[in-house]
PDB file of C-alpha atoms in Angstrom:
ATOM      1  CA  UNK A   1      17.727  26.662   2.086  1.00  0.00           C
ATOM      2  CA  UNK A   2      18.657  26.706  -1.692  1.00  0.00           C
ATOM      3  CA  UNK A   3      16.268  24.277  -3.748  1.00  0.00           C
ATOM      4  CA  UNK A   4      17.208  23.975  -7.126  1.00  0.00           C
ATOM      5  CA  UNK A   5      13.484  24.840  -8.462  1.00  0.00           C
ATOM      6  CA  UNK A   6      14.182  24.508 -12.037  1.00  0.00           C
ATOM      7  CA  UNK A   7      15.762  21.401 -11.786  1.00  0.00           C
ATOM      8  CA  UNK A   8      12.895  20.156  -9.743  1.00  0.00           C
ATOM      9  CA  UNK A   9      10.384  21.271 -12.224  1.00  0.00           C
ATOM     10  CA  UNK A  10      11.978  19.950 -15.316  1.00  0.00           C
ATOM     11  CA  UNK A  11      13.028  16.820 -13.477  1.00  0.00           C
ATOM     12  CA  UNK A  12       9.594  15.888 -12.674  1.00  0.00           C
ATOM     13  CA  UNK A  13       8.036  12.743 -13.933  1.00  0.00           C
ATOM     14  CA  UNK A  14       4.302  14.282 -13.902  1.00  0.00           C
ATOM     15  CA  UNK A  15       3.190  16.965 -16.274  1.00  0.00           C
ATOM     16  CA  UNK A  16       3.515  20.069 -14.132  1.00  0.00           C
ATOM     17  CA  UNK A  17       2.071  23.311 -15.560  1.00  0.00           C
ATOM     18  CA  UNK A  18       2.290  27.086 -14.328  1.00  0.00           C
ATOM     19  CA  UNK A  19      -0.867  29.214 -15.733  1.00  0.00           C
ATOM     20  CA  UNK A  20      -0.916  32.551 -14.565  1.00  0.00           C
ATOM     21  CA  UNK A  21      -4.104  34.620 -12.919  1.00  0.00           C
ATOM     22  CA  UNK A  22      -5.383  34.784 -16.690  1.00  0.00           C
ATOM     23  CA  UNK A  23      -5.098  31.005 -17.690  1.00  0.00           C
ATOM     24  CA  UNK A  24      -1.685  31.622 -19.807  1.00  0.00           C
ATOM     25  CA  UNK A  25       0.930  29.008 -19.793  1.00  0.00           C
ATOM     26  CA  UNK A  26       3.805  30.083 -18.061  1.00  0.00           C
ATOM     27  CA  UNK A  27       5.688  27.104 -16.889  1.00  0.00           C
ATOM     28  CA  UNK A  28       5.614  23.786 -19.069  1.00  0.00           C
ATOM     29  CA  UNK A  29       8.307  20.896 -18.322  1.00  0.00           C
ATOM     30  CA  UNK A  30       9.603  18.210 -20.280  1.00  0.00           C
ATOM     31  CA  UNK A  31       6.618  15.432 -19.197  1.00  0.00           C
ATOM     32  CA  UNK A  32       4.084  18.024 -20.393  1.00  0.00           C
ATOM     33  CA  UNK A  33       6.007  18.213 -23.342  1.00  0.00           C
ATOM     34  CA  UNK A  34       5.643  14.188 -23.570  1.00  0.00           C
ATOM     35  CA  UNK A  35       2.115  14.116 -22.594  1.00  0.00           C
ATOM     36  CA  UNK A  36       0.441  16.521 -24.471  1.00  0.00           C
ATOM     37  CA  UNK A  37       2.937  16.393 -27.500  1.00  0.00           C
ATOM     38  CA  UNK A  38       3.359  20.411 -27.408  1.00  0.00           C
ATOM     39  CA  UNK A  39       6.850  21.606 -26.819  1.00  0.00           C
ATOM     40  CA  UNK A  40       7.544  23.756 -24.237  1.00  0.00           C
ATOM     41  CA  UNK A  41       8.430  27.148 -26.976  1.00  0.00           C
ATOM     42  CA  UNK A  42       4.859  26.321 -28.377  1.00  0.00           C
ATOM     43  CA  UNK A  43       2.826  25.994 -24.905  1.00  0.00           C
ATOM     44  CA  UNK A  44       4.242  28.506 -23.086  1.00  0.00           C
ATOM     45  CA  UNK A  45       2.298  32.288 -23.642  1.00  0.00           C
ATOM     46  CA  UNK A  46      -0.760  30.093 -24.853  1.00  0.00           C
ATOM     47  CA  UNK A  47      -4.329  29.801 -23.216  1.00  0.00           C
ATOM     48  CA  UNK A  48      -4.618  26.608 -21.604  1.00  0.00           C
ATOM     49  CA  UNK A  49      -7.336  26.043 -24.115  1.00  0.00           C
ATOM     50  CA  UNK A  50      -4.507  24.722 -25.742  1.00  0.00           C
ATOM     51  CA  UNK A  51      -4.910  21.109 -23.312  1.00  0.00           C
ATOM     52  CA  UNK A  52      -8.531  21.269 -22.299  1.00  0.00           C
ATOM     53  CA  UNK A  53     -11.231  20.598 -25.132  1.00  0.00           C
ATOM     54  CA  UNK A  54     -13.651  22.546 -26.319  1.00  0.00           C
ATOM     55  CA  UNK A  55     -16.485  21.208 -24.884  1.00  0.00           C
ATOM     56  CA  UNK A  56     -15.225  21.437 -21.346  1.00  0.00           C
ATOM     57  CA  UNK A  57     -13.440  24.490 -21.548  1.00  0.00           C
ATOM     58  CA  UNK A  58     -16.357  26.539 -20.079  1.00  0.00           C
ATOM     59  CA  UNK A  59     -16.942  24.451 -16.719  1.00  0.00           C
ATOM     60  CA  UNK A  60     -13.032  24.451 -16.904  1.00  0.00           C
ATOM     61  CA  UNK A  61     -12.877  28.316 -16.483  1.00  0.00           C
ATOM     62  CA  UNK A  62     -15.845  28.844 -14.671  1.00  0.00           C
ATOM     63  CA  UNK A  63     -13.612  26.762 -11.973  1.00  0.00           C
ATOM     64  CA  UNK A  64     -10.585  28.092 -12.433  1.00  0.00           C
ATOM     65  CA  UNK A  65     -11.754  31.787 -12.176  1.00  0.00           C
ATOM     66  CA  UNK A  66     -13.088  31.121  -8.712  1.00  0.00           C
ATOM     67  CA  UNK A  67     -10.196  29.071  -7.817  1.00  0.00           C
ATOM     68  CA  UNK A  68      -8.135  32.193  -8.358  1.00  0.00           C
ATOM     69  CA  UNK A  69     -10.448  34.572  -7.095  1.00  0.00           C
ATOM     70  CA  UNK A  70     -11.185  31.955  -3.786  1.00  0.00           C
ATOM     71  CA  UNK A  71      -7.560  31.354  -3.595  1.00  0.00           C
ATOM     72  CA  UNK A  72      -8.481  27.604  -3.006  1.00  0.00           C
ATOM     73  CA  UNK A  73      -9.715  24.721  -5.141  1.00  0.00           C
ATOM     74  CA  UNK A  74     -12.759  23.037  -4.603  1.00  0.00           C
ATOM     75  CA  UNK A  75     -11.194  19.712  -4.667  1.00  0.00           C
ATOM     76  CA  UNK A  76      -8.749  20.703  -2.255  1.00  0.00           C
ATOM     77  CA  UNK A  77      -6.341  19.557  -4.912  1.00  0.00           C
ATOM     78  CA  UNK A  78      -7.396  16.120  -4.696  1.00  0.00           C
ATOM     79  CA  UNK A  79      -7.066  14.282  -8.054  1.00  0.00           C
ATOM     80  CA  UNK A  80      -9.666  14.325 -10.663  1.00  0.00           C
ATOM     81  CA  UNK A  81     -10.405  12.161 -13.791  1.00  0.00           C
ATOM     82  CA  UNK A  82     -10.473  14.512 -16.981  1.00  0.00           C
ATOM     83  CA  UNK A  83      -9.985  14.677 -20.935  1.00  0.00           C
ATOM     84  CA  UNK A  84      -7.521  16.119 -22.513  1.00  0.00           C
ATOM     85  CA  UNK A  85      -6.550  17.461 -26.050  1.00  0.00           C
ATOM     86  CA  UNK A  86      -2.605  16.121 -27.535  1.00  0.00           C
ATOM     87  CA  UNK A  87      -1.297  18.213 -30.703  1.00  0.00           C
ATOM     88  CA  UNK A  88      -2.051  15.757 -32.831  1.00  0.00           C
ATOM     89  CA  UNK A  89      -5.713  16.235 -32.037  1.00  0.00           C
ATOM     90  CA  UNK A  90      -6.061  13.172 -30.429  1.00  0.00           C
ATOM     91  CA  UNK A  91      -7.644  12.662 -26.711  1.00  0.00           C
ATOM     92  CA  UNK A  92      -6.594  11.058 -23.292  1.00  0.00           C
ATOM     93  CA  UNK A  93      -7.920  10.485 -19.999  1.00  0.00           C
ATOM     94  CA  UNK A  94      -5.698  12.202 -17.098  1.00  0.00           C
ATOM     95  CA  UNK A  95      -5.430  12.206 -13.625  1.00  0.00           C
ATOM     96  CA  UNK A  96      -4.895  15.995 -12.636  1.00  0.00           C
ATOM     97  CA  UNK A  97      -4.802  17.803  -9.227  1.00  0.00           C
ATOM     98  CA  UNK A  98      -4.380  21.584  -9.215  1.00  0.00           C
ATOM     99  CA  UNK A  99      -3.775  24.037  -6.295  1.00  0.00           C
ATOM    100  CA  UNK A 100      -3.495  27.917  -6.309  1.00  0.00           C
ATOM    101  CA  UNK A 101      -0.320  29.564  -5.915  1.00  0.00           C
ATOM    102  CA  UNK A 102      -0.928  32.437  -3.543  1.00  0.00           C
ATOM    103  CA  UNK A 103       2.087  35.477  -3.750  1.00  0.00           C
ATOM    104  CA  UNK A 104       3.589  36.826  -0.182  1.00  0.00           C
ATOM    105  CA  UNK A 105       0.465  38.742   0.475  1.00  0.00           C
ATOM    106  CA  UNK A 106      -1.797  35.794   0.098  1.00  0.00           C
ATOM    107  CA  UNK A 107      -3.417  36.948  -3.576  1.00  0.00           C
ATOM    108  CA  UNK A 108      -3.165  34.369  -6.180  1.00  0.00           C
ATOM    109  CA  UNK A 109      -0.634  34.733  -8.995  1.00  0.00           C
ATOM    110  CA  UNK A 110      -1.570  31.384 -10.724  1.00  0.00           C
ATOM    111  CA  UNK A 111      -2.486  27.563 -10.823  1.00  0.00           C
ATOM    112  CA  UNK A 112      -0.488  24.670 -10.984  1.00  0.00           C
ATOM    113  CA  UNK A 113      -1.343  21.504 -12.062  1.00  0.00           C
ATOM    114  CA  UNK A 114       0.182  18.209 -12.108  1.00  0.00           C
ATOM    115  CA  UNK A 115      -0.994  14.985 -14.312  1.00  0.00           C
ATOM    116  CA  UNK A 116      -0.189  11.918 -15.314  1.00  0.00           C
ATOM    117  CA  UNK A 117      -2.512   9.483 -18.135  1.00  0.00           C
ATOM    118  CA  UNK A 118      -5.110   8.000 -16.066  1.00  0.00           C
ATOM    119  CA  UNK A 119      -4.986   4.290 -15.825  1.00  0.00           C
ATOM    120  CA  UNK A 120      -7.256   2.671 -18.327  1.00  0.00           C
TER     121      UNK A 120
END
């Protein structure tokens, strides 16, 4: 079966991002774009330090490097409550569940996340 992927992705009303093994951006679609206030040709190749702010960046990685090296979450992607950092500097609450992409041979090639603002 032939899903149009792309489509899906960019047709998505959640912000869905793509990191790769190292934390880089590699996939950013149009309600990330509205979310966070980045456009995709500025997000993608950056850290996602870009979105998570600075003083929960290193619980942030700590979790996401043994999500990757796991292969599994610890939430089991289950939606969590965090901050987040727009480009104009500003903050907002968002509801964001990740899981682990894992490649053919079950190794992780990346993370995806989905969020949407948090209800206030």
């Amino acid at each position: 079966m032939n899903l149009p992927y792309p489509a899906m992705f960019e047709q998505m009303t959640d912000s869905i991002i793509f990191a790769d093994r190292q934390g880089i951006i590699r996939g950013w679609n149009r309600a990330s774009e509205q979310m966070f206030g980045f456009s995709s040709a500025e997000a993608v190749g950056q850290s996602l330090d870009l979105i998570i702010p600075e003083r929960l960046r290193e619980p942030h990685w700590r979790g996401f490097h043994a999500a990757i090296a796991s292969g599994k979450t610890k939430n089991g992607g289950k939606a969590t409550r965090t901050k987040a950092l727009r480009k104009d500097g500003s903050y907002i609450y968002a509801e964001v569940s990740f899981c682990v992409i894992l490649d053919e041979h079950g190794q992780a090639v990346g993370s995806l996340s989905s969020a949407r603002p948090a209800a206030a």
